[in-house]
CSV table of C-alpha atoms in Angstrom, one decimal:
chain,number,residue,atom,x,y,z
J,1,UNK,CA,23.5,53.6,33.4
J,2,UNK,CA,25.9,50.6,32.3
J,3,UNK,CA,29.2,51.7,30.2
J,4,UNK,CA,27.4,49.6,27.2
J,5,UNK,CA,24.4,51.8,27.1
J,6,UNK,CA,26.4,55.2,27.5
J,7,UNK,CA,28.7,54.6,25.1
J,8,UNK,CA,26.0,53.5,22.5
J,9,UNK,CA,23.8,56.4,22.9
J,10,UNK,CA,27.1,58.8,22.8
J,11,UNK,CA,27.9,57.2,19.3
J,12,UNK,CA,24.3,57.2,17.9
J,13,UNK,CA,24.2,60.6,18.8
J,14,UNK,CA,26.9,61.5,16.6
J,15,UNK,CA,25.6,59.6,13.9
J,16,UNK,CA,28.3,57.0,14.3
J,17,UNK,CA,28.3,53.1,13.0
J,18,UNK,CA,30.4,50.5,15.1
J,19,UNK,CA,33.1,50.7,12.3
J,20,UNK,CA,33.2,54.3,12.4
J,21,UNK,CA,34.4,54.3,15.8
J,22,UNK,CA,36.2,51.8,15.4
J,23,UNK,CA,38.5,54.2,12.6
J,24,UNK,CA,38.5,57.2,14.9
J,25,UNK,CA,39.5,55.4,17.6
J,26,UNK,CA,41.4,52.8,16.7
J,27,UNK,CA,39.5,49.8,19.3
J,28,UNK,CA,38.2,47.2,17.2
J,29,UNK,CA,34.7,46.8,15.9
J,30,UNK,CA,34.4,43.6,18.0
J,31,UNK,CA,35.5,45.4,21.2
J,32,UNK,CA,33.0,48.6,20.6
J,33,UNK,CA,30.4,45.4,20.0
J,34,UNK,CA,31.1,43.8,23.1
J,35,UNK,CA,31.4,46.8,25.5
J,36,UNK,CA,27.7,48.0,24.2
J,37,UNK,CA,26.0,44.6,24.4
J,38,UNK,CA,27.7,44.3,28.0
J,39,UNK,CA,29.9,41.3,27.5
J,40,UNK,CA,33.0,43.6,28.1
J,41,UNK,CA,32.3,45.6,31.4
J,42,UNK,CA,35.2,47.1,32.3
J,43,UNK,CA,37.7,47.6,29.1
J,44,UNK,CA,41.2,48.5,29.7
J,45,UNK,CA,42.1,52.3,30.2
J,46,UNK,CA,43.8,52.7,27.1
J,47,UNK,CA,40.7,51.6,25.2
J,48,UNK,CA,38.7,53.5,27.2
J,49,UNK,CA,40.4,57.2,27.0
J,50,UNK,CA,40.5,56.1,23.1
J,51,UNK,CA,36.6,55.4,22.6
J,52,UNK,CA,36.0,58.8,25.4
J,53,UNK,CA,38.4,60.9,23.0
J,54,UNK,CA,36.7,60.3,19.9
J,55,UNK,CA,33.6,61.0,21.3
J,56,UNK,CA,34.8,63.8,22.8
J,57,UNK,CA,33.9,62.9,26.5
J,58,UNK,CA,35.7,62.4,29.5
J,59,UNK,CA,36.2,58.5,30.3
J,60,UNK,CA,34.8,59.1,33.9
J,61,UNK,CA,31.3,60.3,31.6
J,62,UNK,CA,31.7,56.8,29.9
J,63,UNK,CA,32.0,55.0,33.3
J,64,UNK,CA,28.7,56.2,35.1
J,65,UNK,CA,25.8,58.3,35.1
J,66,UNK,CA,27.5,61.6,34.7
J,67,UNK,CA,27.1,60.3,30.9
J,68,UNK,CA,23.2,62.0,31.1
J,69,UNK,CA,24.7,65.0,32.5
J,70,UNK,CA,27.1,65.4,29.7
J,71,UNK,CA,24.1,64.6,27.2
J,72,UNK,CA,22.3,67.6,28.8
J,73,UNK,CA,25.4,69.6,28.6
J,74,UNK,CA,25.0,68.6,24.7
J,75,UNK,CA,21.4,69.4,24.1
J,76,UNK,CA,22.2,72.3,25.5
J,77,UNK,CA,24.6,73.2,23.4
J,78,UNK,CA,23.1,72.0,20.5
J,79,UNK,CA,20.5,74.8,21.2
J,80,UNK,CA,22.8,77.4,21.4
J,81,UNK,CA,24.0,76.5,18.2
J,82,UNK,CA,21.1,76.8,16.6
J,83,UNK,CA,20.2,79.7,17.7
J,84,UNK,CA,24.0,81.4,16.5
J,85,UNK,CA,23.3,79.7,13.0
J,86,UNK,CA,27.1,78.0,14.5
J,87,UNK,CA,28.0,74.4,14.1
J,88,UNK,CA,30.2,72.1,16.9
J,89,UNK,CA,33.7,70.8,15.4
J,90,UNK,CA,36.1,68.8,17.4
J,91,UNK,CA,39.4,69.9,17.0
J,92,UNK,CA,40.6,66.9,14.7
J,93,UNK,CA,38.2,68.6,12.2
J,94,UNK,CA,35.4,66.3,12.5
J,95,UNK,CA,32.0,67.9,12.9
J,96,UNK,CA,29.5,66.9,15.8
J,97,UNK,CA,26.7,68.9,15.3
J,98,UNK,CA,25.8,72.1,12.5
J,99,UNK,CA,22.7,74.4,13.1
J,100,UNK,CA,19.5,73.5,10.6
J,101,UNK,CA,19.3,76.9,9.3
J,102,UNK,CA,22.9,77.0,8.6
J,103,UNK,CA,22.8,73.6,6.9
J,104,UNK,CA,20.1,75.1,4.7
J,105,UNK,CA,22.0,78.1,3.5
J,106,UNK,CA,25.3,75.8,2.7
J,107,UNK,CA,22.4,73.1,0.7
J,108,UNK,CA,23.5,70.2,3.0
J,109,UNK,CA,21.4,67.7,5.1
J,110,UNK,CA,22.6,67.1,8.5
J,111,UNK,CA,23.4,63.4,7.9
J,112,UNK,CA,26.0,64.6,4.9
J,113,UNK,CA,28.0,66.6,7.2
J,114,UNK,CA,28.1,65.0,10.5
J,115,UNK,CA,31.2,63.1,11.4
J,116,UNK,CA,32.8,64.5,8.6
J,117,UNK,CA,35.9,66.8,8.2
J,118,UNK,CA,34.6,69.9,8.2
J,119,UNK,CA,37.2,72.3,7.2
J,120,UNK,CA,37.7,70.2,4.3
J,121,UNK,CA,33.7,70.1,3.2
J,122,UNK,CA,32.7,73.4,4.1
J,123,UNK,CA,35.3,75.7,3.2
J,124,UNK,CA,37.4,76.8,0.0
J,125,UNK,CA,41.2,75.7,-0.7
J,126,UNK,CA,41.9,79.4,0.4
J,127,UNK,CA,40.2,79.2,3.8
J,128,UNK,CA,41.0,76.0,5.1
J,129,UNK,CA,44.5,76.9,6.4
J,130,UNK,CA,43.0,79.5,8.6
J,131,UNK,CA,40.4,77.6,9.6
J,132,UNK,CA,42.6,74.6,10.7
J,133,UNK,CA,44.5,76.8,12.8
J,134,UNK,CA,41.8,78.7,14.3
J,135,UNK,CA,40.2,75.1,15.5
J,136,UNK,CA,43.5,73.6,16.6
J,137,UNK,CA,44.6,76.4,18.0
J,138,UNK,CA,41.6,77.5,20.1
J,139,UNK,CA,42.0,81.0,19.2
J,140,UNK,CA,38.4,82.9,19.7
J,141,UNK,CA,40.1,86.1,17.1
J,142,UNK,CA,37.3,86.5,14.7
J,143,UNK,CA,38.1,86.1,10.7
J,144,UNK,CA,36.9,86.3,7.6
J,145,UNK,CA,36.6,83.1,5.6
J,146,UNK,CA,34.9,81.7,2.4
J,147,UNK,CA,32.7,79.0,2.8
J,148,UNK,CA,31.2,76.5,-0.1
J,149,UNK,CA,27.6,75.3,-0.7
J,150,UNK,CA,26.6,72.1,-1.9
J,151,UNK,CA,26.6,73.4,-5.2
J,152,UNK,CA,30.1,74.1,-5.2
J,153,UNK,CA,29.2,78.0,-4.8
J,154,UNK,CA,31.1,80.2,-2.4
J,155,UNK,CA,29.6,82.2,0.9
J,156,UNK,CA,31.7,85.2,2.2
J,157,UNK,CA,31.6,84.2,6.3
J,158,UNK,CA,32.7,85.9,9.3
J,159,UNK,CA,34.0,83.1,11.7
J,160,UNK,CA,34.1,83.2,15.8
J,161,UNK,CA,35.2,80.4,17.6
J,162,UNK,CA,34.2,79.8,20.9
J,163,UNK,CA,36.3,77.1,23.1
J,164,UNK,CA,33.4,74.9,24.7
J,165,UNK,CA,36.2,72.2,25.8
J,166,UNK,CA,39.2,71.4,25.5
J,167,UNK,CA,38.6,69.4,22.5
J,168,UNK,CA,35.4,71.0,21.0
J,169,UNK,CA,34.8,74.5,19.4
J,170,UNK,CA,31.3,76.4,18.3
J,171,UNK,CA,31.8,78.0,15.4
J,172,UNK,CA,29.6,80.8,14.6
J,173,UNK,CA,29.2,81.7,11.2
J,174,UNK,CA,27.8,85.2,10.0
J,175,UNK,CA,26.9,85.8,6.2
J,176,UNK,CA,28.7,89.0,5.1
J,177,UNK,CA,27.9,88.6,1.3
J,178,UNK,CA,26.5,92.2,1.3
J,179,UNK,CA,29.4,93.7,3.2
J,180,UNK,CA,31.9,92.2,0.7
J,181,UNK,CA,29.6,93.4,-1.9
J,182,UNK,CA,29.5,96.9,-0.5
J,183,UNK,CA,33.4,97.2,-0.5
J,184,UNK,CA,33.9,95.8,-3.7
J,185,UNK,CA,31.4,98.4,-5.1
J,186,UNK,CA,33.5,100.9,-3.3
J,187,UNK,CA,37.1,99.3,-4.9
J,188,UNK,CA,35.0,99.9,-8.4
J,189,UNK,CA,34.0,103.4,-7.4
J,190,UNK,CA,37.6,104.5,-6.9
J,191,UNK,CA,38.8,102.6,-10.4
J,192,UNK,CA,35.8,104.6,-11.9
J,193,UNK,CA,36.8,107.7,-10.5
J,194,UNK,CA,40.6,107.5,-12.4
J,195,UNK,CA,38.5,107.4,-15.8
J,196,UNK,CA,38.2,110.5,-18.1
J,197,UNK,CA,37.2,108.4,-21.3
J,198,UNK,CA,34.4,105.8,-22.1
J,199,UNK,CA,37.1,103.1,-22.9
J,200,UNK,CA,38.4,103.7,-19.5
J,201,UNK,CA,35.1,101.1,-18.4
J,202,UNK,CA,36.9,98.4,-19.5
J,203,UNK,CA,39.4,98.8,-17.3
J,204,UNK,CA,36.6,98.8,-14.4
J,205,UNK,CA,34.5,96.1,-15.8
J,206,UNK,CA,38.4,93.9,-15.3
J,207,UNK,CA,38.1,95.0,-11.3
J,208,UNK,CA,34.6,94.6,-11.0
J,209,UNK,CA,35.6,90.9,-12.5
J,210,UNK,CA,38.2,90.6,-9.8
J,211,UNK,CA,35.9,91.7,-7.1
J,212,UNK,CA,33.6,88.6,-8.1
J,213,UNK,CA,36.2,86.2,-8.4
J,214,UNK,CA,37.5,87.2,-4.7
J,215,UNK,CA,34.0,86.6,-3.6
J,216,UNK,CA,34.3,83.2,-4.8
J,217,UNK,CA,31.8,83.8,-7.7
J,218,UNK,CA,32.1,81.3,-10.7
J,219,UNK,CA,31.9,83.1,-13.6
J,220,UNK,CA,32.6,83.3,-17.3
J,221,UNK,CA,32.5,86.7,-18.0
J,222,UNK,CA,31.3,89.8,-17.1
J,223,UNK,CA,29.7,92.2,-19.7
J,224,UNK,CA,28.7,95.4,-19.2
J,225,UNK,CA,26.4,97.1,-22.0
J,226,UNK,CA,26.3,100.7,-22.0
J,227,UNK,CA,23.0,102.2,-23.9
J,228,UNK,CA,22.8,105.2,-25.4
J,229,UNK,CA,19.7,105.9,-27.1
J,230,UNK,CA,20.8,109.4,-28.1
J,231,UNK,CA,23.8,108.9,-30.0
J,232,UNK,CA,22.3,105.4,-31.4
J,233,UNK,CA,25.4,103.7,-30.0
J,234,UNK,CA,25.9,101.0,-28.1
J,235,UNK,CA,29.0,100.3,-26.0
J,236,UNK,CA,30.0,97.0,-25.2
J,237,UNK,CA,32.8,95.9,-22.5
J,238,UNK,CA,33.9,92.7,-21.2
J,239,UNK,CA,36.3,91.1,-19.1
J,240,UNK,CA,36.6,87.3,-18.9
J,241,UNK,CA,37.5,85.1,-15.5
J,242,UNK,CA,40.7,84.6,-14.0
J,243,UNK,CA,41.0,81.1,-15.9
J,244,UNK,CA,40.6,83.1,-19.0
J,245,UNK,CA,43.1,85.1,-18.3
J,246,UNK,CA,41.3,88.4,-17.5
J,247,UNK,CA,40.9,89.2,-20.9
J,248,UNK,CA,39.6,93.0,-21.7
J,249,UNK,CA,37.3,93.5,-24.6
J,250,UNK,CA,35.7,96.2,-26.3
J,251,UNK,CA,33.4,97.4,-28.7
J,252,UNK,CA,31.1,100.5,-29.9
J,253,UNK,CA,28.4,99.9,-32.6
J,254,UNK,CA,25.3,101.3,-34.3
J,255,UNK,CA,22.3,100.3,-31.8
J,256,UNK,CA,19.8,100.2,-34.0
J,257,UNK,CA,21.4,98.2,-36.5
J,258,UNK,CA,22.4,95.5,-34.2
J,259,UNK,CA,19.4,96.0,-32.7
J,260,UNK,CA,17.5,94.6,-36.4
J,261,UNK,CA,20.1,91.7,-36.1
J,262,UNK,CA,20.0,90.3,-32.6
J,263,UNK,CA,17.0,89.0,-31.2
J,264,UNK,CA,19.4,88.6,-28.0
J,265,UNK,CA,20.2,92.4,-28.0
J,266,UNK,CA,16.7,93.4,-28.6
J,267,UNK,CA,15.9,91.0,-25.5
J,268,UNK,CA,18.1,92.9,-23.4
J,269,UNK,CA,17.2,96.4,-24.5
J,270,UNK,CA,13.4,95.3,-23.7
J,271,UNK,CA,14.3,94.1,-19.8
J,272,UNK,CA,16.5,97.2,-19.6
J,273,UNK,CA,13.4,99.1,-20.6
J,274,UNK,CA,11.3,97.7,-18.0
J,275,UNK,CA,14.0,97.9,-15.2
J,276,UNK,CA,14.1,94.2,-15.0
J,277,UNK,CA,16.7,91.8,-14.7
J,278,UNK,CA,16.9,89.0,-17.6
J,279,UNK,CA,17.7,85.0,-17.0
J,280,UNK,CA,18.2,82.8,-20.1
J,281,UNK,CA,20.7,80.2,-21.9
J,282,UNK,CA,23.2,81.1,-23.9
J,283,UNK,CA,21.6,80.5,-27.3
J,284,UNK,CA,23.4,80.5,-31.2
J,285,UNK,CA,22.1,84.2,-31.5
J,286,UNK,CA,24.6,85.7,-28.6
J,287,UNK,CA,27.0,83.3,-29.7
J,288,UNK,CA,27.0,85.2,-33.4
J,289,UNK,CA,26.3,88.4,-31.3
J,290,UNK,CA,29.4,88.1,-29.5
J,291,UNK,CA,31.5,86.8,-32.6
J,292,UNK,CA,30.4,90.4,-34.3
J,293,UNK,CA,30.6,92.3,-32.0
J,294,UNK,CA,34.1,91.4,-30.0
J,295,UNK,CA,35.7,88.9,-32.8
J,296,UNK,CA,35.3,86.0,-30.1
J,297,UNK,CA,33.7,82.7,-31.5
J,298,UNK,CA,35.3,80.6,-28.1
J,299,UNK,CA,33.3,82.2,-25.8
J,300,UNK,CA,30.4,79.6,-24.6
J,301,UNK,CA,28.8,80.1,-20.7
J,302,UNK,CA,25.9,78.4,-20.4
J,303,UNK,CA,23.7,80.6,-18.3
J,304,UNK,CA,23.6,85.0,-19.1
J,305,UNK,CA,22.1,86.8,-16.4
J,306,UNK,CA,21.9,90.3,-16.9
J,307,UNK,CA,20.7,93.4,-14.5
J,308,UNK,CA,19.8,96.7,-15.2
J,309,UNK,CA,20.5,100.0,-14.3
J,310,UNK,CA,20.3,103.6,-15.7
J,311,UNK,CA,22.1,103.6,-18.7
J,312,UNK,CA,22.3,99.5,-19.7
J,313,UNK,CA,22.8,96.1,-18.2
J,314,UNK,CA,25.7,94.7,-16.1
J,315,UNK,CA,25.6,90.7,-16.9
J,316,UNK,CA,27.1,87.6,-16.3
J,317,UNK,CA,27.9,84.6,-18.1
J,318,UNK,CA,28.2,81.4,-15.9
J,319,UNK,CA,29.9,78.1,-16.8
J,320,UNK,CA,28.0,75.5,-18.1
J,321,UNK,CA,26.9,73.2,-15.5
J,322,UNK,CA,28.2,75.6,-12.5
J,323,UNK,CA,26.5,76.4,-9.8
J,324,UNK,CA,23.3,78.6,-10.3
J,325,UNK,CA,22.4,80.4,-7.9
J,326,UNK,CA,20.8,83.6,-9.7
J,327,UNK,CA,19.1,85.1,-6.6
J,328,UNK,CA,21.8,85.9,-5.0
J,329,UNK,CA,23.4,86.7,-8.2
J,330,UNK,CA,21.3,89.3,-9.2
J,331,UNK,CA,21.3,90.9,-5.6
J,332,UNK,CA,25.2,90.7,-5.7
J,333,UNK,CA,25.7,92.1,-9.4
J,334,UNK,CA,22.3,94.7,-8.4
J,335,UNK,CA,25.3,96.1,-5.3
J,336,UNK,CA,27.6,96.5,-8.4
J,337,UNK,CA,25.4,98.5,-10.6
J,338,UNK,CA,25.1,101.1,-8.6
J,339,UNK,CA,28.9,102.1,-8.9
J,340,UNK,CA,28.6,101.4,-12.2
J,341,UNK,CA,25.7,104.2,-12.8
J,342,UNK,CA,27.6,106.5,-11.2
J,343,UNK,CA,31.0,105.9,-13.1
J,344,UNK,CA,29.3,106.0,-16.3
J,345,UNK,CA,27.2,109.3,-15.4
J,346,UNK,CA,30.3,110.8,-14.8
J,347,UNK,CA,32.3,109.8,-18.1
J,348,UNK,CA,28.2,110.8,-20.0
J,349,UNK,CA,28.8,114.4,-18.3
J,350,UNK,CA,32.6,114.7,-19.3
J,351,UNK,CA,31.9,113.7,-23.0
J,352,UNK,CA,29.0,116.1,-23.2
J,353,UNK,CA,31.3,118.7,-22.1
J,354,UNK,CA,34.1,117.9,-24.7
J,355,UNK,CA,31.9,117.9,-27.0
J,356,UNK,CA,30.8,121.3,-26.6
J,357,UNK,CA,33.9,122.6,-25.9
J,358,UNK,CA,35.1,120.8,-29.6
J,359,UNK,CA,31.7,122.9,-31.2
J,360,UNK,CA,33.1,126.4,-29.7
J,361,UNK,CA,36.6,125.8,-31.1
């Protein structure tokens, strides 16, 4: 096969245009044109090794038909990937080929991500420097990372490199969303553990709000809404993002009696009821809810979603116009509530107990 037609295929491969090579290359457009239509047989070495290392090749591949044996090398490897859920990055950052199933769970087509940086696309500010160094420097050490969707929500990763050349790199990617979920719940547990009072919760709804935001969730607010159907109380805690400061809030009030004011209180109390979790806008009722109930009229997400467990609801408010993934939401915040239970139980048990100790006295 001529050096016109290897080269060609190589670049169409990668999803490349004439100019594009041109860029990463730095041989001109007209030259790449040439070579490929066969006017320009034999190009001189410099442009050669330039055009070979940005298609990461050797030049001798270019030259002859060990071009189809480097394309089977590929396929190969392409399969591999797949198979890992990995994608192929060149050193320089520029991805050559990403896993369909992996491109699914980010929300990308192929054809947005190929030939373009890929530490800068698929990973958050925090993970890039690692990232970059890990690819550059070849290192196969695994590491955890956070990766970022289409949407612009995050995805807790696992990351092992695996050299493939001296240029190239397969970089297999394993979700660990419910690990990070798992130890979070655990970091909640402990804070829960310190807490002797009820108003000690707000103190472990402001982790539980860390333990999202280190997980990359965007978020508004977290609420927590404590029920208690036997004192006719209802205990409200909430801690709002990092960009708002972290901000602790809490209130108690009569359950009934909000529960004849709110239609967006007597929603939750019914999806609590039936151990479901509830999805809906933000509407003018929880706005005038939320003014009562914590003094708070700036307070505006545009999505609540809210998910039971044995004694209330553990919600969040999203941004307006954020990402909105609520499946994997509610399986995330669904980890959480279980801590949450269990804290709460405890503090139930130990107010029961002053209580009676306060009626003996």
């Amino acid at each position: 096969m001529s050096l016109g037609h290897n080269l060609k295929e190589l670049r169409q491969q990668q999803s490349l245009n004439q100019q594009d090579l041109s860029d990463r290359s730095g041989v001109s457009q007209a030259t790449i044109s040439r070579i490929e239509t066969g006017s320009v047989r034999q190009p001189g070495s410099s442009a050669l090794k330039n055009l070979a290392d940005a298609l990461g090749v050797s030049a001798d591949s270019l030259m002859d038909d060990t071009a189809h044996l480097a394309r089977v090398h590929k396929d190969r490897l392409h399969q591999i990937a797949e198979a890992l859920n990995a994608f192929v990055i060149h050193k320089n950052g520029h991805l050559r080929f990403i896993s369909q199933t992996l491109a699914d769970l980010l929300g990308y087509r192929e054809e947005e991500l190929l030939a373009k940086d890929g530490i800068e696309l698929l990973f958050a500010p925090q993970s890039r420097p690692i990232a970059w160094h890990m690819v550059t420097s070849g290192s196969s050490d695994a590491y955890e990372a956070l990766m970022v969707r289409g949407d612009g929500s995050s995805l807790p990763v696992e990351i092992t490199n695996v050299n493939i050349s001296e240029k190239e790199r397969l970089v297999i990617a394993r979700d660990i969303t419910t690990h990070y979920c798992q130890q979070g719940a655990f970091r909640v547990l402990q804070a829960g553990c310190d807490a002797d009072k009820m108003r000690d919760l707000g103190k472990v709804v402001r982790i539980l709000g860390d333990e999202l935001g280190a997980m990359g969730v965007q978020f508004e607010a977290v609420d927590l809404q404590v029920i208690d159907e036997q004192r006719n109380l209802l205990a409200c805690y909430r801690a709002y993002s990092e960009a708002r400061g972290y901000r602790p809030l809490q209130s108690v009030v009569n359950l009934q009696e909000s529960l004849g004011r709110f239609a967006s209180l007597r929603g939750l109390v019914s999806y609590w009821n039936r151990d479901k979790a509830w999805e809906r806008e933000a509407d003018e009722d929880f706005r005038q809810m939320t003014q009562e109930i914590f003094s708070d009229s700036m307070y505006r997400p545009g999505l609540l979603l809210d998910v039971p467990f044995a004694q209330g609801m553990l919600g969040l408010g999203l941004p307006i116009g954020g990402p909105r993934r609520t499946e994997q939401l509610t399986t995330i915040l669904g980890e959480f509530t279980r801590s949450i239970s269990l804290v709460v139980k405890q503090l139930f048990e130990l107010q029961s107990l002053r209580e009676k100790l306060d009626s003996t006295n």
